mmCIF file of C-alpha atoms in Angstrom:
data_model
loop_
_atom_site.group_PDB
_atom_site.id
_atom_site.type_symbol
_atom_site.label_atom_id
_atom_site.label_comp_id
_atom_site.label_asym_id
_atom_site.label_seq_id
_atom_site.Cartn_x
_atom_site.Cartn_y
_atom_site.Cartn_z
ATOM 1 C CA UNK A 1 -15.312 69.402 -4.451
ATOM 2 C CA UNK A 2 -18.443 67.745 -4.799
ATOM 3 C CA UNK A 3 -20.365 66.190 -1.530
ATOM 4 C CA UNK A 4 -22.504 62.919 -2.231
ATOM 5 C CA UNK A 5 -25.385 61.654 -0.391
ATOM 6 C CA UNK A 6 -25.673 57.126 -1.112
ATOM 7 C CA UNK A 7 -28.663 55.492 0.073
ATOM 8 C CA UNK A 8 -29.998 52.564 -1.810
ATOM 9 C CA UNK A 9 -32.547 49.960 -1.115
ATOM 10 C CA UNK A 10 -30.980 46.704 -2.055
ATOM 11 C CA UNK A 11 -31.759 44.814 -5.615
ATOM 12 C CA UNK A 12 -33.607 42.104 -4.664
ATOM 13 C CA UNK A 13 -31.398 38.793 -5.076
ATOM 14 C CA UNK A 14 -28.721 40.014 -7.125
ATOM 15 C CA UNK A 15 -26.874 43.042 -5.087
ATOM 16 C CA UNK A 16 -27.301 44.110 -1.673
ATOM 17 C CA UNK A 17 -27.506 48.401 -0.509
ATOM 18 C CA UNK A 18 -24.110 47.910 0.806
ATOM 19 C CA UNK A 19 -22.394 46.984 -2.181
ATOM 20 C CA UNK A 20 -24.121 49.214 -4.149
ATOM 21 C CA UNK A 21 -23.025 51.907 -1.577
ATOM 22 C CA UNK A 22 -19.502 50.681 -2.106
ATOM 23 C CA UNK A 23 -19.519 50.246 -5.825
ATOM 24 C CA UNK A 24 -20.594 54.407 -5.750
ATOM 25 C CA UNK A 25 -18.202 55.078 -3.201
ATOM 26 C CA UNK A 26 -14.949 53.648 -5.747
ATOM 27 C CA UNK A 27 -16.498 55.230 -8.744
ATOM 28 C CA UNK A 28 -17.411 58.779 -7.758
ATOM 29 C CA UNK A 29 -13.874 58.766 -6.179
ATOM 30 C CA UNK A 30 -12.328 57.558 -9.143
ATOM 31 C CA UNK A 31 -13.565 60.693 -11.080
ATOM 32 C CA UNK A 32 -13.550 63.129 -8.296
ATOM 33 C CA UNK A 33 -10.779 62.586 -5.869
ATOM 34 C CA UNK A 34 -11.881 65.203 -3.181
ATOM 35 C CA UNK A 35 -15.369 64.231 -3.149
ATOM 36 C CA UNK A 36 -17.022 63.539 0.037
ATOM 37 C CA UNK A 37 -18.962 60.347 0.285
ATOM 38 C CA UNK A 38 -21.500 59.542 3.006
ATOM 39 C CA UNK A 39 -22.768 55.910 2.652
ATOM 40 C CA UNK A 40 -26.290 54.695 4.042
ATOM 41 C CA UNK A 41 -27.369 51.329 2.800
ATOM 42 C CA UNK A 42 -31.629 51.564 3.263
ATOM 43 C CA UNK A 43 -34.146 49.177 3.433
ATOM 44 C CA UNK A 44 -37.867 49.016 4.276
ATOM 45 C CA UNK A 45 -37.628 46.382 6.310
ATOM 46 C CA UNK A 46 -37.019 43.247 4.053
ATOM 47 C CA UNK A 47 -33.474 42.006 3.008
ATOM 48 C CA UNK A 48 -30.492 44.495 4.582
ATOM 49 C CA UNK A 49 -32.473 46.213 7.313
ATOM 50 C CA UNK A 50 -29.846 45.774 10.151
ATOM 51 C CA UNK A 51 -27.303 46.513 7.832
ATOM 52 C CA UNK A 52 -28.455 49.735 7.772
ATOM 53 C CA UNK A 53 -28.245 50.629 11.046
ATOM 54 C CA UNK A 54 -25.123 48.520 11.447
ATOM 55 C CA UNK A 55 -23.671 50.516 8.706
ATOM 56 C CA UNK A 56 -24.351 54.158 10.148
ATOM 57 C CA UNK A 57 -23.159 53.186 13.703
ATOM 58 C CA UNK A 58 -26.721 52.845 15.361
ATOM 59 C CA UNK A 59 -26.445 49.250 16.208
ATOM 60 C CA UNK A 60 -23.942 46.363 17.070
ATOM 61 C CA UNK A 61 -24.324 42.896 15.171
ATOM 62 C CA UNK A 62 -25.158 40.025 16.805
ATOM 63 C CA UNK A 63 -25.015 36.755 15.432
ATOM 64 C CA UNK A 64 -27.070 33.414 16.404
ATOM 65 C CA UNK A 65 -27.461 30.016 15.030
ATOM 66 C CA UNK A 66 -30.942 29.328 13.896
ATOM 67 C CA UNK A 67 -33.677 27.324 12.457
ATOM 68 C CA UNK A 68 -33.887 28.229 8.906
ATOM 69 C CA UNK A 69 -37.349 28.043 7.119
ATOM 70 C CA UNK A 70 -37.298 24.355 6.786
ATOM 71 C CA UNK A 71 -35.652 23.841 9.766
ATOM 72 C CA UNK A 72 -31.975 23.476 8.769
ATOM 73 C CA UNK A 73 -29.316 25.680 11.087
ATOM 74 C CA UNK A 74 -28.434 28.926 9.419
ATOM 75 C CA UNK A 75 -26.353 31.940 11.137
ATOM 76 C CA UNK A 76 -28.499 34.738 11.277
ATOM 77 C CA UNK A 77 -27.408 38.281 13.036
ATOM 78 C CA UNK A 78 -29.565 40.998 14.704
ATOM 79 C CA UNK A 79 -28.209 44.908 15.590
ATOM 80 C CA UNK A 80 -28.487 45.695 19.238
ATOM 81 C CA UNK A 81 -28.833 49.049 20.666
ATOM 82 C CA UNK A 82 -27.072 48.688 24.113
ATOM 83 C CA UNK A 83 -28.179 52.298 25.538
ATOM 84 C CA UNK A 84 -31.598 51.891 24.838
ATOM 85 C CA UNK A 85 -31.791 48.415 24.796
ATOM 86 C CA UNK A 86 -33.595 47.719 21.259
ATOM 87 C CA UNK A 87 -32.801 45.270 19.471
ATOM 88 C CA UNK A 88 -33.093 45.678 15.149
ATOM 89 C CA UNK A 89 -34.407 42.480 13.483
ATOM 90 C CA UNK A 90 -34.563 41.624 10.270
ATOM 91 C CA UNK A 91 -37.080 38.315 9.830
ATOM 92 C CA UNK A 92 -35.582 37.515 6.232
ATOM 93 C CA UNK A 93 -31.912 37.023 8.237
ATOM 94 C CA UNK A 94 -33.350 33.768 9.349
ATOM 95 C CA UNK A 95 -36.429 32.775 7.489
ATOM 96 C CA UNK A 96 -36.140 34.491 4.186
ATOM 97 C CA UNK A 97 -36.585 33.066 0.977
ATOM 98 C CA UNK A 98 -32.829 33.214 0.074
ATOM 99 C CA UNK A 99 -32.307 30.890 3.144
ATOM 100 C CA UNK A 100 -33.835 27.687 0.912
ATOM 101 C CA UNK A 101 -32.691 27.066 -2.844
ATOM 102 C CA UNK A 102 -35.295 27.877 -5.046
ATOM 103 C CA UNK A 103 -36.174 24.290 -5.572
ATOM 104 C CA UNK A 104 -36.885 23.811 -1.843
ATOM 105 C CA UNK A 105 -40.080 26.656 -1.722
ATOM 106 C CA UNK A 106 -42.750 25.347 0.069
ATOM 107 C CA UNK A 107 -45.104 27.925 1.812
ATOM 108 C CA UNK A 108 -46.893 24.905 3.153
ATOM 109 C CA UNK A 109 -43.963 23.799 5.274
ATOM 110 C CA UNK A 110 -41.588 26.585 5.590
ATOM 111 C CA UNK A 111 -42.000 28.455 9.016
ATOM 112 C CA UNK A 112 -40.736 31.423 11.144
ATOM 113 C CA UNK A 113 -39.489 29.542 13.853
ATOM 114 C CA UNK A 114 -36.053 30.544 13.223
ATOM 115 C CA UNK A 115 -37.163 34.003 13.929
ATOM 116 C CA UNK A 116 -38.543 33.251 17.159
ATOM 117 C CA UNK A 117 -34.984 32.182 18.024
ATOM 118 C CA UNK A 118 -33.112 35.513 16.632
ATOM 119 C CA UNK A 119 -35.996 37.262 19.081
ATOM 120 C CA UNK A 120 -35.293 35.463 22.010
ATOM 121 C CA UNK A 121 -31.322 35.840 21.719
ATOM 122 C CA UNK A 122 -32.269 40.258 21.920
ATOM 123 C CA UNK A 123 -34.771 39.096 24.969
ATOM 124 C CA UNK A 124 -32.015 37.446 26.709
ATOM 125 C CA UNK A 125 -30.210 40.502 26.248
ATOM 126 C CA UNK A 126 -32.528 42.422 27.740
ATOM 127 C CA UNK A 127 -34.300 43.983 25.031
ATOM 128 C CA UNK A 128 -37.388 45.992 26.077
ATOM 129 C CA UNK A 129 -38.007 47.651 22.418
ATOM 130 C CA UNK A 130 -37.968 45.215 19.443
ATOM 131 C CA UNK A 131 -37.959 46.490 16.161
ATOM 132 C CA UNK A 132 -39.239 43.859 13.822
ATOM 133 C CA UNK A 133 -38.260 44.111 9.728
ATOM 134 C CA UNK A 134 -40.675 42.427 7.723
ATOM 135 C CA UNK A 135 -39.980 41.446 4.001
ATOM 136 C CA UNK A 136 -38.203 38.577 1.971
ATOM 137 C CA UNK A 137 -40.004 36.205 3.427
ATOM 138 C CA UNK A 138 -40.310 32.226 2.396
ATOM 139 C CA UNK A 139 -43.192 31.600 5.014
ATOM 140 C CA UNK A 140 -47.052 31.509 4.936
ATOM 141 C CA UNK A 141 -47.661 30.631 8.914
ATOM 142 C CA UNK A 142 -49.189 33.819 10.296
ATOM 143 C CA UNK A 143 -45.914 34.022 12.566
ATOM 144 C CA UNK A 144 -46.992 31.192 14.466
ATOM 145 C CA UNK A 145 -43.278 29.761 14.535
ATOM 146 C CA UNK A 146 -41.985 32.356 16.095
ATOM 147 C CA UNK A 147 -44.609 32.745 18.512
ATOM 148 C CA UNK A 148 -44.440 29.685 19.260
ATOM 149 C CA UNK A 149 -40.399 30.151 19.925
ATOM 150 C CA UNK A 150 -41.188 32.608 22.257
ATOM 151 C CA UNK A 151 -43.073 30.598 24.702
ATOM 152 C CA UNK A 152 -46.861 31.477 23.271
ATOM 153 C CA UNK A 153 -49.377 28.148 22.958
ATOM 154 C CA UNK A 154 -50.520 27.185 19.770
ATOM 155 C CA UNK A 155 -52.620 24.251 20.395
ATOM 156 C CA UNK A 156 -55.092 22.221 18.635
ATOM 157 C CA UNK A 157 -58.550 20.708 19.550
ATOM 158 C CA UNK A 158 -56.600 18.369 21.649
ATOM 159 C CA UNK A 159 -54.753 20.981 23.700
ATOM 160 C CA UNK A 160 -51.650 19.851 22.026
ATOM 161 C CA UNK A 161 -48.701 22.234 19.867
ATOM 162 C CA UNK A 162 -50.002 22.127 16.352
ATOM 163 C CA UNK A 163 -47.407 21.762 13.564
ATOM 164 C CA UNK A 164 -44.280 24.360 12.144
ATOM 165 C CA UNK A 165 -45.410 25.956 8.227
ATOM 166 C CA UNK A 166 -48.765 27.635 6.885
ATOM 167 C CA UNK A 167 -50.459 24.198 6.153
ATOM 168 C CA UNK A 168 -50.282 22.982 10.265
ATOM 169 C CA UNK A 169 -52.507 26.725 10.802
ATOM 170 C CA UNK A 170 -55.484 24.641 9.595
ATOM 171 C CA UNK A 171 -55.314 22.728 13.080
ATOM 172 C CA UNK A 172 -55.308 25.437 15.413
ATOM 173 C CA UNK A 173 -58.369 25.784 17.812
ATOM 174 C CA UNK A 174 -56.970 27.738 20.591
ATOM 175 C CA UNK A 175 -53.420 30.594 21.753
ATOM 176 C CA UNK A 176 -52.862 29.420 25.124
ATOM 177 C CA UNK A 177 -51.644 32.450 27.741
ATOM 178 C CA UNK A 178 -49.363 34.775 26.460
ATOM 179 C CA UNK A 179 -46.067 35.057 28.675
ATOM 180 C CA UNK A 180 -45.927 38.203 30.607
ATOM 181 C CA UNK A 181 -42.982 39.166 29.563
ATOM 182 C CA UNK A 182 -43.526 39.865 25.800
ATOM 183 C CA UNK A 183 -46.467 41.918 26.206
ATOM 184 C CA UNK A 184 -44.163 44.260 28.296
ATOM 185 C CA UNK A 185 -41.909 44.543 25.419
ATOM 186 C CA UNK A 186 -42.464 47.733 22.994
ATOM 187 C CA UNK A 187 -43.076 46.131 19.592
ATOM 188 C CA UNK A 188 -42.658 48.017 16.531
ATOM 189 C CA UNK A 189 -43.020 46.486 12.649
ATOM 190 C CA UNK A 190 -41.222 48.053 10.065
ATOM 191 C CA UNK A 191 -43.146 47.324 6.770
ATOM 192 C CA UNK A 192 -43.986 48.955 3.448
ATOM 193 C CA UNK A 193 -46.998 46.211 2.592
ATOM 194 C CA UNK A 194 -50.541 47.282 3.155
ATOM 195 C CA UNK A 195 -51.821 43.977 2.162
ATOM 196 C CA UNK A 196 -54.925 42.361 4.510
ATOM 197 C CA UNK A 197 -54.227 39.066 5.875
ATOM 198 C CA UNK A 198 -56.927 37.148 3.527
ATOM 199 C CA UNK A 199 -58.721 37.709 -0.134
ATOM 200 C CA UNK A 200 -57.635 38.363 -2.882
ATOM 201 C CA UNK A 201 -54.949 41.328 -1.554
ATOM 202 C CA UNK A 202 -54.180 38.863 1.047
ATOM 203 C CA UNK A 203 -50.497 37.393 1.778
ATOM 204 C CA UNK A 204 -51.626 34.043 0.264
ATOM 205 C CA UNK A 205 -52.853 35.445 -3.137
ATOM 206 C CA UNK A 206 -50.289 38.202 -3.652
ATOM 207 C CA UNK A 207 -47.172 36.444 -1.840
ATOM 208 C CA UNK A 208 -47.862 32.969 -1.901
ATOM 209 C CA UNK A 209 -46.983 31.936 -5.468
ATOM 210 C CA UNK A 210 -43.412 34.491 -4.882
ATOM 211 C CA UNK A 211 -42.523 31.402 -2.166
ATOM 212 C CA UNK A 212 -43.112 28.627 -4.355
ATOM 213 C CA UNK A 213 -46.900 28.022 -4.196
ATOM 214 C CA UNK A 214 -48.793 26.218 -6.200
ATOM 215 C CA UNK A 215 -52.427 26.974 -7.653
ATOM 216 C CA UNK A 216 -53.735 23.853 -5.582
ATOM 217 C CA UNK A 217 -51.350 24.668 -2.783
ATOM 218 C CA UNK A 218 -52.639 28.342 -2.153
ATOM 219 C CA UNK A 219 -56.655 27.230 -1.555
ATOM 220 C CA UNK A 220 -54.796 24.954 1.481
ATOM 221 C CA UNK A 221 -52.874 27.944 2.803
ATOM 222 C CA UNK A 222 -55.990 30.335 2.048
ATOM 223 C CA UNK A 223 -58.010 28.246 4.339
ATOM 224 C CA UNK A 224 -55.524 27.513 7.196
ATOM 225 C CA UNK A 225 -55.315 31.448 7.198
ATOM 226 C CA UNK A 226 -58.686 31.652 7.468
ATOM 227 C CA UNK A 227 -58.943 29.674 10.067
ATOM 228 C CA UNK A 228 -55.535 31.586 11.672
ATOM 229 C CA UNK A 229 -57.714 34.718 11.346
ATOM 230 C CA UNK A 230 -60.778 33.310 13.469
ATOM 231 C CA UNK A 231 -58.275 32.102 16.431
ATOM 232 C CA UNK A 232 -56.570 35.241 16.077
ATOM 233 C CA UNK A 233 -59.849 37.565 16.877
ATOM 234 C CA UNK A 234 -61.354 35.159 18.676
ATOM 235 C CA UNK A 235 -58.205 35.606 21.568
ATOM 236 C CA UNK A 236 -57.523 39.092 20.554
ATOM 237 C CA UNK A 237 -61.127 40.634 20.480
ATOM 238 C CA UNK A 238 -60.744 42.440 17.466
ATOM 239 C CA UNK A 239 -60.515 41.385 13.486
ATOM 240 C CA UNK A 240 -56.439 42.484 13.052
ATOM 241 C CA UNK A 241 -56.762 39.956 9.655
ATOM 242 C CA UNK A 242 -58.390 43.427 8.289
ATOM 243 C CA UNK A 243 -55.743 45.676 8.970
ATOM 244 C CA UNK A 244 -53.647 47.404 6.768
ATOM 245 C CA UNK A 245 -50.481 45.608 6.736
ATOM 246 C CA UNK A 246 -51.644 42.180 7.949
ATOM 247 C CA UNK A 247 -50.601 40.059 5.228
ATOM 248 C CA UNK A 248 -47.289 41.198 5.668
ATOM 249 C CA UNK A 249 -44.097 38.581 5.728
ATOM 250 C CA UNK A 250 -46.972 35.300 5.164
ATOM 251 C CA UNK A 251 -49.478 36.834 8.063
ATOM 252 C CA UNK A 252 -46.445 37.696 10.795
ATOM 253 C CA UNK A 253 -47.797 41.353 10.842
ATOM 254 C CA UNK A 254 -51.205 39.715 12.083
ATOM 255 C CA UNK A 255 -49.943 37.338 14.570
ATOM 256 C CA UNK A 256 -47.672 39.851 16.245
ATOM 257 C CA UNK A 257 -50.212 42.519 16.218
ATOM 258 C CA UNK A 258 -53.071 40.509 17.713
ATOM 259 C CA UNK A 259 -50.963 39.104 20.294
ATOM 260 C CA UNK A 260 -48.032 40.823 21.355
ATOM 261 C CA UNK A 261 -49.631 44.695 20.477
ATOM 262 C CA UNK A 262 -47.282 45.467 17.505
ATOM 263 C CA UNK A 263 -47.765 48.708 15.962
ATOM 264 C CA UNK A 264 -46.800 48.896 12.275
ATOM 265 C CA UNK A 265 -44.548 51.750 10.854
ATOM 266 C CA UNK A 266 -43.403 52.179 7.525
ATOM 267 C CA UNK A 267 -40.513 50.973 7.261
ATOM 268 C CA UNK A 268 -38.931 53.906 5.646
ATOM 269 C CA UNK A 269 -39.892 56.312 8.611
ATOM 270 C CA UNK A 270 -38.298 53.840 11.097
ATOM 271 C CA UNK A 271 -34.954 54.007 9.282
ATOM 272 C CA UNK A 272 -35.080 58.035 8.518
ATOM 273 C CA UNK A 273 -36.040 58.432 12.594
ATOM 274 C CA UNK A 274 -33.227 56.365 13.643
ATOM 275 C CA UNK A 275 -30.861 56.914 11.415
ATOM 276 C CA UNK A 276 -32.027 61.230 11.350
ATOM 277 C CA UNK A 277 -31.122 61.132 7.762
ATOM 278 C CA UNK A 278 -33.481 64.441 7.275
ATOM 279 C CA UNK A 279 -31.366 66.324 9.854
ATOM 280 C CA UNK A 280 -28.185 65.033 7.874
ATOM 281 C CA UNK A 281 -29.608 65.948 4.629
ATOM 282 C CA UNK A 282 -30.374 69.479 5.895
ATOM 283 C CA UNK A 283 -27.075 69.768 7.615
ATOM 284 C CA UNK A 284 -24.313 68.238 5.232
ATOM 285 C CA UNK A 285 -25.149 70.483 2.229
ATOM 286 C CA UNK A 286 -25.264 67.638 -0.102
ATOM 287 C CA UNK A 287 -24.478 68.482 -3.714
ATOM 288 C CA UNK A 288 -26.243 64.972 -5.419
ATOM 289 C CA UNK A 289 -28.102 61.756 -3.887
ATOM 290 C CA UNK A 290 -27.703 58.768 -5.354
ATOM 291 C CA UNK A 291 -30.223 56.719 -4.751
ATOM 292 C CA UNK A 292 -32.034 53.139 -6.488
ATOM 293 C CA UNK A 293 -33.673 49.496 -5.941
ATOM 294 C CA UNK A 294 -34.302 46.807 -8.408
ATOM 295 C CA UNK A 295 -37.077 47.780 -9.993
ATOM 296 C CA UNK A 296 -38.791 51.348 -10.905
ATOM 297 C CA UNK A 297 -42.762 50.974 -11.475
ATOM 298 C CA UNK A 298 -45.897 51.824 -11.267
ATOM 299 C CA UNK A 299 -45.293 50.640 -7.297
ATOM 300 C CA UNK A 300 -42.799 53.277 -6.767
ATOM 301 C CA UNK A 301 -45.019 56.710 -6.959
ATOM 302 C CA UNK A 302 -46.638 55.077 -3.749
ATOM 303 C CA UNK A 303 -44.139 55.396 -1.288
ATOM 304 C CA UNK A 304 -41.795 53.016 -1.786
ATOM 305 C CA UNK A 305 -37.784 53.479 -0.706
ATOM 306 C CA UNK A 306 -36.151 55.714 -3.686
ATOM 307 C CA UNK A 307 -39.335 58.018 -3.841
ATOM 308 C CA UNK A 308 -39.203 58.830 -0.019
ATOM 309 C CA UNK A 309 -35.750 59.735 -0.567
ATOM 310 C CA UNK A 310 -36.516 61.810 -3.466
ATOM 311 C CA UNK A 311 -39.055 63.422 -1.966
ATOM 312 C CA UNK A 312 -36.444 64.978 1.009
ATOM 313 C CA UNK A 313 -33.581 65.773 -1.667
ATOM 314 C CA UNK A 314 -36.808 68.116 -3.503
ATOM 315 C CA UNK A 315 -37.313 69.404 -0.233
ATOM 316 C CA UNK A 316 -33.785 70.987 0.302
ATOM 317 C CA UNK A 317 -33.318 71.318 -3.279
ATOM 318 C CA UNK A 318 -30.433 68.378 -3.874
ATOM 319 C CA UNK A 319 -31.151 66.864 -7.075
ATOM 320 C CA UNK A 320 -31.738 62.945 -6.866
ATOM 321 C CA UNK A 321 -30.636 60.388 -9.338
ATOM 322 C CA UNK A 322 -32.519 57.075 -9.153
ATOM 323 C CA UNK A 323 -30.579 53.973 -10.675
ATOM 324 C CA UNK A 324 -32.292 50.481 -10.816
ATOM 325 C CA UNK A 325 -32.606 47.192 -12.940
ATOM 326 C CA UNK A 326 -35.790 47.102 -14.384
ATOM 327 C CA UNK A 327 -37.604 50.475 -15.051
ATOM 328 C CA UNK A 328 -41.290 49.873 -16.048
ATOM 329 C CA UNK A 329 -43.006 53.343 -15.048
ATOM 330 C CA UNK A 330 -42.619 56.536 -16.949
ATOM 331 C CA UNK A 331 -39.726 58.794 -15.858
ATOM 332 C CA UNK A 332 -42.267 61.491 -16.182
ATOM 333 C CA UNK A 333 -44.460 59.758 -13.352
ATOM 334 C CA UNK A 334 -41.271 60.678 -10.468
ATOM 335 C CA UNK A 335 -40.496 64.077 -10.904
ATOM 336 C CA UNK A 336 -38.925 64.184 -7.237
ATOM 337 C CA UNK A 337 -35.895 62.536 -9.420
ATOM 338 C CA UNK A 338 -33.506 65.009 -11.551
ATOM 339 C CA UNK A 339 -32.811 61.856 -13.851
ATOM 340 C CA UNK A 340 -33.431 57.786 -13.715
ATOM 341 C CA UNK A 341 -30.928 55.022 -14.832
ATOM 342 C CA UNK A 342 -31.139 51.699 -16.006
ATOM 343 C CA UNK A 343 -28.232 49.346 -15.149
ATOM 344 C CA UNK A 344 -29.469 47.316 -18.033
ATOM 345 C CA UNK A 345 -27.333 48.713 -20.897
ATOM 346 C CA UNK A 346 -28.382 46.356 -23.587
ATOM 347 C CA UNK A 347 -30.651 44.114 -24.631
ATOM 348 C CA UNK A 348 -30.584 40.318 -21.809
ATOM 349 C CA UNK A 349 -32.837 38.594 -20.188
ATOM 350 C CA UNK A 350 -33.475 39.027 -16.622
ATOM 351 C CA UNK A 351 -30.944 36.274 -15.102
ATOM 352 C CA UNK A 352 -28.013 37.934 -17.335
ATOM 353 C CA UNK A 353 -29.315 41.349 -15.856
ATOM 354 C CA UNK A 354 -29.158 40.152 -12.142
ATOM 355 C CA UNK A 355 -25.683 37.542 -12.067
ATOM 356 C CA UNK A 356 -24.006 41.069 -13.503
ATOM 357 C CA UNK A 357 -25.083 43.778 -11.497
ATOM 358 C CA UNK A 358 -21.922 44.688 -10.219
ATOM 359 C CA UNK A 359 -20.608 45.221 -13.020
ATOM 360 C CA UNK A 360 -23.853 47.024 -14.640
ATOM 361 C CA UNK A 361 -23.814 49.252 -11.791
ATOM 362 C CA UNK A 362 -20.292 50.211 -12.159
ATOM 363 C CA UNK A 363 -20.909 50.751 -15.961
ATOM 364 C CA UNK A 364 -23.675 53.233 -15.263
ATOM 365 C CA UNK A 365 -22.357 55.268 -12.647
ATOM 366 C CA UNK A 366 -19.123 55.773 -14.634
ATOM 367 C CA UNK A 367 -21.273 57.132 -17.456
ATOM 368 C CA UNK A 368 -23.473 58.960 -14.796
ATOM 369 C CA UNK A 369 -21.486 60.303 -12.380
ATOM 370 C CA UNK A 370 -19.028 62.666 -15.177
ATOM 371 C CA UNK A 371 -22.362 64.254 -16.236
ATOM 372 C CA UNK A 372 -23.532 65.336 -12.978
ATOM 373 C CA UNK A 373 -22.790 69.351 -12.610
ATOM 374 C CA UNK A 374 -22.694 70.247 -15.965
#
């Protein structure tokens, strides 16, 4: 009998860490009746982040109706930590990019407000920790929306509220006084981007043309950040559009650590602390982790998801196969892994690849799974 270890990151618009975990579950059962399965969906803090602490039992879902990213109501759901009063939320749940067809993408309108709203449902709660997921995200606005939500001024030379999306930045002069309240909240941001706010790293040049934007369209966004960035240290007394992390989510990561004293964690070490996956991997006695994401390359020797978990199966000796869509890097370059899959099984393009990976998945991991132990 045979003890497994699941913890995926999701793929990226095409199948989420909980399905994945599920798909796994029905196969390795299939083949190996008595096996033991234990299931944790992952994330670094973009798309599926409260599901993984949903999922493990280190959180209760809450559900709100929101402002999506243009401003349309979408139900959006937060996990809530009743003993210690944190809430868990995950920005993309209300103003990611799968929120808005693709056709709809416009970094110079979309906005966070939405997530403003999902925040203020865990304040009213009583939250006194918020644990904010970065990643996914269709916006450009510096987090201004969801300041803004929350009660904090953003006002132009006029005194008056300045627009919603990254364009309306361009007409901010001054933050009016922060309520009292949020700055006696502990915020924490869970995010695996080290991108500045501005330049050429920046969230405009890296991020921007992901949510739709257009060559023309960036220099607009580029400036109103700019601009963002001078308000922001200007009120805050310090240049946070230079930190590490920053350009996170469209500039969120900036306006909620200038403001409201964020601190920014990895997003991986946020779910591993909560969650104490190392003390489960060091208790259980796992025989094989399955782990995986989207893509494998050249990205994925620094830090991301499936390399973190890696790196604690070599640490008690568990071997670790990585599965994903699109592997790019040499196999050679992760040696924390005992073996890497593609799901991609023949030659398709990358919309065939993505509208099957169910099925792909299942594929593999029946080919996979017999060959493990021998």
């Amino acid at each position: 009998m045979s003890t497994y270890l699941i913890a995926p990151d999701s793929f990226k618009g095409s199948l989420d860490a909980s399905k994945f975990c599920e798909i796994a579950t029905q196969v390795i059962q299939g083949i190996e009746p008595d096996a033991v399965v234990f299931s944790r969906p992952m994330s670094d803090g973009g798309e599926g982040f409260i599901d993984s602490f949903v999922c493990a039992g280190a959180g209760q879902a809450k559900s709100a109706w929101v402002s999506g990213p243009l401003g349309k109501k979408t139900k959006a759901s937060f996990a809530w930590q009743e003993e210690s009063q944190t809430a868990i939320i995950e920005m993309a749940q209300a103003s990611g990019i799968t929120k808005i067809r693709k056709e709809e993408l416009n970094p110079l309108s979309t906005h966070t407000y939405g997530t403003g709203q999902l925040i203020q449902e865990a304040i009213n709660l009583g939250a006194k920790k918020i644990i904010l997921g970065l990643g996914g995200s269709a916006t450009n606005d510096g987090g201004a929306g969801a300041l803004m939500a929350l009660g904090v001024p953003m006002l132009d030379s006029k005194g008056q509220a300045i627009n919603l999306g990254g364009q309306a930045l361009k007409d901010l002069s001054t933050i009016g006084e922060i309520p009292d309240h949020l700055l006696k909240i502990d915020w924490q941001i869970a995010c695996d981007v080290t991108n500045p706010l501005l330049g050429e790293s920046g969230a405009t040049a890296i991020f921007g043309p992901q949510k739709g934007g257009q060559p023309h369209q960036l220099a607009v966004l580029e400036n109103a950040l700019t601009n963002y960035a001078q308000v922001l240290e200007s009120h805050a007394k310090t240049a946070i559009h230079l930190e590490p992390g920053a350009g996170a989510a469209g500039g969120m990561a900036a306006g909620f650590m200038g403001l409201l004293n964020a601190t920014l964690v990895p997003g991986f070490d946020v779910i591993n602390e909560t969650l104490q996956l190392e003390e489960l991997i060091k208790t259980q006695a796992f025989d094989y982790i399955i782990t995986g994401e989207g893509r494998f390359d050249n990205q994925t020797r620094f830090g991301k998801l499936p390399l973190r978990i890696a790196q604690l199966g070599h640490q008690f000796n568990i071997p670790t196969i990585g599965i994903c869509g699109s592997l790019t890097c040499s196999v050679e370059d992760l040696p924390e892994f005992k073996a890497i899959f593609s799901i991609v099984n023949k030659v398709m393009d990358e919309r065939e690849a993505m509208s099957n990976a169910d099925y792909l998945l299942q594929q593999t991991l029946l080919s996979v799974v017999p060959l493990l132990g021998k």
